[in-house]
CSV table of C-alpha atoms and ligand atoms in Angstrom, one decimal:
chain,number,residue,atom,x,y,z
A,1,UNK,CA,116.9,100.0,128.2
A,2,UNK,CA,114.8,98.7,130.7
A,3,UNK,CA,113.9,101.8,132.2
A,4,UNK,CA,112.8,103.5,129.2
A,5,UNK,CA,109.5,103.9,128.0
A,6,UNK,CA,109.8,105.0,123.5
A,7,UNK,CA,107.1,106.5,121.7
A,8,UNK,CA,107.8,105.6,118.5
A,9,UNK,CA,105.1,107.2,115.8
A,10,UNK,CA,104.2,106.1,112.5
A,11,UNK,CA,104.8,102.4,113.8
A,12,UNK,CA,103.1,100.2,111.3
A,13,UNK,CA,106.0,99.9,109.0
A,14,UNK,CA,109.2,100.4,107.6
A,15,UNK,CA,111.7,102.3,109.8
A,16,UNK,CA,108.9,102.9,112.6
A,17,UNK,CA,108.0,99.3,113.4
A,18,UNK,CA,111.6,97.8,112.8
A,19,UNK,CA,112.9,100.7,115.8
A,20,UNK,CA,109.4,99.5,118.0
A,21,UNK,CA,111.3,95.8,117.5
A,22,UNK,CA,114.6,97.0,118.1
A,23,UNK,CA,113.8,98.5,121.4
A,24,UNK,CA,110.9,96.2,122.8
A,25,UNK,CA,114.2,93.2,121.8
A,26,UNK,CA,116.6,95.1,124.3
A,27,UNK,CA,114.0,95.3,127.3
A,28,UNK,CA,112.3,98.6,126.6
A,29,UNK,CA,108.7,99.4,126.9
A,30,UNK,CA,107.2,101.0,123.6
A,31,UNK,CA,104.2,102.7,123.0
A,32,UNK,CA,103.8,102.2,118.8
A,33,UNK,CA,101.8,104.6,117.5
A,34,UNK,CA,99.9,104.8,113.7
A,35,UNK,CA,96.7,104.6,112.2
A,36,UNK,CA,96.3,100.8,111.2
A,37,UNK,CA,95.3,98.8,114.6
A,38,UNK,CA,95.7,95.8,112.8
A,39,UNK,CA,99.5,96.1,112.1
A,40,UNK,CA,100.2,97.5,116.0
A,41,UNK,CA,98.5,94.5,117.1
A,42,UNK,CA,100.5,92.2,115.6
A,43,UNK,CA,104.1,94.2,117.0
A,44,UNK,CA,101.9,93.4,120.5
A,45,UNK,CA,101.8,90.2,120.2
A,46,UNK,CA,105.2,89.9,119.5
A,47,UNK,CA,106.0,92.2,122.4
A,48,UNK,CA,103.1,91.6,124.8
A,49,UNK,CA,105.2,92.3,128.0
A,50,UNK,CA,106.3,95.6,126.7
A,51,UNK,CA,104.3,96.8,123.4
A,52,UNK,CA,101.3,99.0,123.8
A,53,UNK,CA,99.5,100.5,121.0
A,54,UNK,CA,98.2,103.7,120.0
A,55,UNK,CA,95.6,103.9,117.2
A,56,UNK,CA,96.1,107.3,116.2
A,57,UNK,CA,96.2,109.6,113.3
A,58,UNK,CA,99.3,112.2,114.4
A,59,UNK,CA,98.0,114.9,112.2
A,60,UNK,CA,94.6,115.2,114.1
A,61,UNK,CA,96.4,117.3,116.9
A,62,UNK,CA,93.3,117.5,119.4
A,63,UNK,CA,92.3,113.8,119.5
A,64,UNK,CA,96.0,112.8,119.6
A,65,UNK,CA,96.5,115.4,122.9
A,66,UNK,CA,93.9,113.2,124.4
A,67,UNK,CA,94.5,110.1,123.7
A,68,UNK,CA,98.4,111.1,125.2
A,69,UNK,CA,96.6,112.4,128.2
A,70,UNK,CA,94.6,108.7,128.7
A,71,UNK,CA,97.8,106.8,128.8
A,72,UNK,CA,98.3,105.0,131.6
A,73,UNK,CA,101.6,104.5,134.1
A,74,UNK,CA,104.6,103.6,132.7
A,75,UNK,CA,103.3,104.6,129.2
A,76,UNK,CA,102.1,107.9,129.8
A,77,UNK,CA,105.9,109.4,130.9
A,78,UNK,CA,108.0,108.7,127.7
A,79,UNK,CA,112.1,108.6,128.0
A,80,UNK,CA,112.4,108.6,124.4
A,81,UNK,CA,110.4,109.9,121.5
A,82,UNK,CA,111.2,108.4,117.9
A,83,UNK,CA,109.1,111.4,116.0
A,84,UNK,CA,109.4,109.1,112.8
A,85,UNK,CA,106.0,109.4,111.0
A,86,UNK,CA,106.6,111.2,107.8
A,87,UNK,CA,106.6,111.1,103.9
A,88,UNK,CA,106.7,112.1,100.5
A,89,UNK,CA,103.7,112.7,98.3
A,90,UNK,CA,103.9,113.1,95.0
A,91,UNK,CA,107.8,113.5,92.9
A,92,UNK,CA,106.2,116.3,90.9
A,93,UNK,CA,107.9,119.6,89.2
A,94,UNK,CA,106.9,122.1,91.7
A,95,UNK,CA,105.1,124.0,89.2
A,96,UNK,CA,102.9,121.1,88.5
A,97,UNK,CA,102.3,119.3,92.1
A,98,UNK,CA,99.3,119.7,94.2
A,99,UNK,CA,98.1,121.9,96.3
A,100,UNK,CA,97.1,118.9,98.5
A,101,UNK,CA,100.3,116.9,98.5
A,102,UNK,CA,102.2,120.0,99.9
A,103,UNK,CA,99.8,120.4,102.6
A,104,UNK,CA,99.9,116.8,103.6
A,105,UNK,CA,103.6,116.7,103.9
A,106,UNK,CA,103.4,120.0,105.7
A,107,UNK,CA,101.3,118.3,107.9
A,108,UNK,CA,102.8,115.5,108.6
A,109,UNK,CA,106.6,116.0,108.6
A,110,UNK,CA,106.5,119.3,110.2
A,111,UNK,CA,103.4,120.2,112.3
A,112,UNK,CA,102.4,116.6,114.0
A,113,UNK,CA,106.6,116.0,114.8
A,114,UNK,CA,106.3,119.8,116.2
A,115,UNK,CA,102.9,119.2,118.3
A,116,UNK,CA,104.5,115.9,119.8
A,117,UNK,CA,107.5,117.1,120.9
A,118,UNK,CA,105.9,120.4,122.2
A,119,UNK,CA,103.8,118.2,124.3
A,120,UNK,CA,106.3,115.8,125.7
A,121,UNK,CA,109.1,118.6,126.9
A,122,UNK,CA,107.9,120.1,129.8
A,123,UNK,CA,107.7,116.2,131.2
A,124,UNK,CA,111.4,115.5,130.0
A,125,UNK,CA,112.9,118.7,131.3
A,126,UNK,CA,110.4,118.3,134.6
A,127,UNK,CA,112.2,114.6,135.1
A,128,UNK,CA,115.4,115.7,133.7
A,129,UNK,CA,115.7,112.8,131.6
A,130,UNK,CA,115.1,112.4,127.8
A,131,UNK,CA,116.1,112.0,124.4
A,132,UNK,CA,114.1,112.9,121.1
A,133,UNK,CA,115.0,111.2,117.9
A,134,UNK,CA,113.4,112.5,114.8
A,135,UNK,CA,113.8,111.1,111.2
A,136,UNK,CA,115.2,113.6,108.8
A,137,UNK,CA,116.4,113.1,105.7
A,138,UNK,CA,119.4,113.3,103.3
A,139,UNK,CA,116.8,115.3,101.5
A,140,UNK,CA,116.8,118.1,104.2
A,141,UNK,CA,120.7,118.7,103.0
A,142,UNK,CA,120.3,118.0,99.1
A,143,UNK,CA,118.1,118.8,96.7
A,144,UNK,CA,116.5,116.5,94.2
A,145,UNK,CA,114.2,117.3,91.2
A,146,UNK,CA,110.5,117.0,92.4
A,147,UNK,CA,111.5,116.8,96.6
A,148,UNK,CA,111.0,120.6,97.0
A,149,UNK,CA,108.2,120.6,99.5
A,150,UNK,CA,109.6,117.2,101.1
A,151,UNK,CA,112.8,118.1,101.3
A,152,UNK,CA,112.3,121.6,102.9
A,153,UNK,CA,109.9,119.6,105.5
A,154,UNK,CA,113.1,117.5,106.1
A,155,UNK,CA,115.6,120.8,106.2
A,156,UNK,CA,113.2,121.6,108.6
A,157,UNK,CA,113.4,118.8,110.7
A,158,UNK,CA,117.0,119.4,111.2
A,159,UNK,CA,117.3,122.9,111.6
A,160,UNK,CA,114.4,122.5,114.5
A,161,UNK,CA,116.5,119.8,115.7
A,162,UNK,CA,119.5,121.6,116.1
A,163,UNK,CA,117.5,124.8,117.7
A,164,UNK,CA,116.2,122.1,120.6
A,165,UNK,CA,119.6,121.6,121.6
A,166,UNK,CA,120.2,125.0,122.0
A,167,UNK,CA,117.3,125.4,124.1
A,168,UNK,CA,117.5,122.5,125.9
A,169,UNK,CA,121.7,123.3,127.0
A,170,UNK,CA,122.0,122.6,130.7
A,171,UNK,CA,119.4,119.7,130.7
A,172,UNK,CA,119.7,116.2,130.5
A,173,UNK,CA,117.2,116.1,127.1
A,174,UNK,CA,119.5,114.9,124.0
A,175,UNK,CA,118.2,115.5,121.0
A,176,UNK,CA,119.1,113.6,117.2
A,177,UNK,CA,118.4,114.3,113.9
A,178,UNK,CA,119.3,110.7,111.9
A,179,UNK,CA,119.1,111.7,108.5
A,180,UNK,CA,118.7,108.5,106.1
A,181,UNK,CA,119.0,108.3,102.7
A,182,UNK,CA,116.9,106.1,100.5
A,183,UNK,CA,115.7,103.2,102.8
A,184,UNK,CA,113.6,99.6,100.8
A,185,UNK,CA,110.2,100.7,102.7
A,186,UNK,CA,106.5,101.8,101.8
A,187,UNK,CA,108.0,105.0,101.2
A,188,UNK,CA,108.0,104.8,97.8
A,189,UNK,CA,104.9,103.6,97.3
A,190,UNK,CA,102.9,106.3,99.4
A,191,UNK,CA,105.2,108.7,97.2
A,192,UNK,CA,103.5,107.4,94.1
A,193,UNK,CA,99.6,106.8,95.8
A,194,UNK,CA,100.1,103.2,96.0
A,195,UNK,CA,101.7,102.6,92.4
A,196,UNK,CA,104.1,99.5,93.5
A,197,UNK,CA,105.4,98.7,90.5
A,198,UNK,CA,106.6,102.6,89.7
A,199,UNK,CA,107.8,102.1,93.4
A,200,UNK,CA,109.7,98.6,92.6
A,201,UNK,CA,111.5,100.8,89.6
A,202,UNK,CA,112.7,102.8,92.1
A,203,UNK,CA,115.0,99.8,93.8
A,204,UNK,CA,116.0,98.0,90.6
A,205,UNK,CA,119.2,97.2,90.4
A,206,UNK,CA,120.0,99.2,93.6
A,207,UNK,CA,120.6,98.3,97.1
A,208,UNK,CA,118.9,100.4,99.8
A,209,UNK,CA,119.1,100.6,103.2
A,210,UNK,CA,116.7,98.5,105.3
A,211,UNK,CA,114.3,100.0,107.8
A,212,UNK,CA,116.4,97.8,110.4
A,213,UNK,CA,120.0,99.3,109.2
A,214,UNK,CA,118.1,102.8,110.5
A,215,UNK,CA,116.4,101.2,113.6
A,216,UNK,CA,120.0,100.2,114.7
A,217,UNK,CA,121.1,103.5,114.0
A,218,UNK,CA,118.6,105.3,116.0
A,219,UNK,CA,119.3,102.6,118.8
A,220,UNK,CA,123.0,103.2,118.7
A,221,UNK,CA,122.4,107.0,119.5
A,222,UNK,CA,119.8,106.2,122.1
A,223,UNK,CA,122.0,103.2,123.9
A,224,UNK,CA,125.0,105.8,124.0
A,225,UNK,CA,126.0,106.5,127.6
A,226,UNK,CA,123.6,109.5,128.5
A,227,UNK,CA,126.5,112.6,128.4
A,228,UNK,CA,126.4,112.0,125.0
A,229,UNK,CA,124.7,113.6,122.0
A,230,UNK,CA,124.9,112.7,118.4
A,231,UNK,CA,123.1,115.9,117.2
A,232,UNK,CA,123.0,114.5,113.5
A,233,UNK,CA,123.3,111.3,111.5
A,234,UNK,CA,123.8,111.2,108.0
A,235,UNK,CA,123.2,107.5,106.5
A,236,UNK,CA,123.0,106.6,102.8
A,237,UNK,CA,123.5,103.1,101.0
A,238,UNK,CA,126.9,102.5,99.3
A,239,UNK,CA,124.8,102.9,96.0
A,240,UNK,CA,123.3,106.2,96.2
A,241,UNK,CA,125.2,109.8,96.5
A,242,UNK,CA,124.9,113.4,95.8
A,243,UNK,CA,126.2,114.0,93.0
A,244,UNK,CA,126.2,117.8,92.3
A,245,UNK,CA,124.8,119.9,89.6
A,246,UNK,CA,122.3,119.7,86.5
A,247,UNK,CA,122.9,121.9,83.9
A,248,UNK,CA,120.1,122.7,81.4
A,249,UNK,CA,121.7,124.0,78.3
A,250,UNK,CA,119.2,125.9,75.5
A,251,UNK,CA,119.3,124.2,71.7
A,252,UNK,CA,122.4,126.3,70.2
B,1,LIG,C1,114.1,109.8,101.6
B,1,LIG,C2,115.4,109.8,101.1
B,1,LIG,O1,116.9,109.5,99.1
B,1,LIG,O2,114.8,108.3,99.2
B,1,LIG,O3,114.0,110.4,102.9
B,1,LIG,O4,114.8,110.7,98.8
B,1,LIG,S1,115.5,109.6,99.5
């Protein structure tokens, strides 16, 4: 790992900062990437030796492009991209969710993890050397009640995933979808606008996964010898499973 400089977005918390500690612990250099300085700082000083950070919103596609452009030597030439900023807003019926919380998600999930991995190609197929590691979901594959927008965003993810590796056959540029299922993060919380205790309800008597259970997971696929490619990663906790269809039946 030494060698390898990771981008890792959406870094303040959850899965993003537990893979920034997971690599930076095995001799990486990382460049953590989110909007809230004062939680990057702190993964610095833990990491001072390798850690940089990028205050950054990864939505805002022009100031991002030049901030990336600024970086300076090792940073600038990422090995590995972790394109794990995402989220859900909002666990709405689709005929009563906003306008807004679509958008965002659109945003976010799709558009920012499409913008940074269109800019860091050309480098990766130019050096010959890279791997991109974007957070899917279980959500991409199965459909839940009030995940329509988040879990196409996700479905997404995956199929664009898969269509990298078609594109990128012949170099040496691996590319993973890890697809978690439900991981004990702020996810939940963003989901509801900052409601905790509608986001605690969501754990209750139920074991999730941790954010480091996935940062080990997106390490093992990284640390694997470089011919080969896990091309998706399906993780869920023992608890949770999909468990087929909902009938509605009218009153007879
Ligand atoms: C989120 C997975 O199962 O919490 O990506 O909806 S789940």
């Amino acid at each position: 790992m030494k060698d390898q400089v990771c981008w890792v977005t959406g870094a303040s918390a959850g899965i993003g900062r537990a893979v920034v500690q997971r690599f930076a612990e095995a001799g990486a250099r990382v460049l953590a990437m989110a909007r809230r300085e004062d939680r990057l700082l702190e993964l610095a000083e833990q990491f001072p030796e390798q850690v940089r950070v990028l205050v950054c919103d990864v939505t805002d596609e022009e100031k991002l492009r030049r901030s990336l452009s600024e970086l300076q030597s090792p940073f600038h030439e990422p090995t590995i991209l972790v394109n794990n900023a995402g989220a859900a807003f909002g666990l709405e019926m689709a005929q009563a969710s906003r306008w807004s919380d679509w958008q965002r998600m659109i945003d976010l999930n799709v558009t920012s993890l499409v913008c940074l991995t269109h800019y860091v190609l050309p480098g990766m197929v130019e050096r010959n050397r890279g791997h991109i590691l974007n957070l899917g979901s279980v959500a991409g594959t199965y459909p839940y009640r009030g995940g329509q927008v988040y879990g196409a965003s996700k479905a997404f993810v995956e199929q664009f995933s898969l269509g990298l590796r078609c594109d990128l056959l012949g170099k040496q540029v691996r590319v993973t979808n890890i697809e978690p299922g439900a991981v004990q993060s702020e996810f939940a919380t963003v989901r509801f606008e900052g409601d905790s205790e509608k986001a605690a309800k969501v754990y209750e008597g139920f074991q999730p996964l941790t954010p480091a259970d996935i940062a080990e997971t997106v390490f093992w696929c990284a640390a694997l010898p470089a011919h080969v490619n896990i091309n998706r990663l399906e993780v869920m906790p023992v608890m949770q499973a999909s468990a087929g269809f909902v009938w509605h039946r009218d009153d007879p």
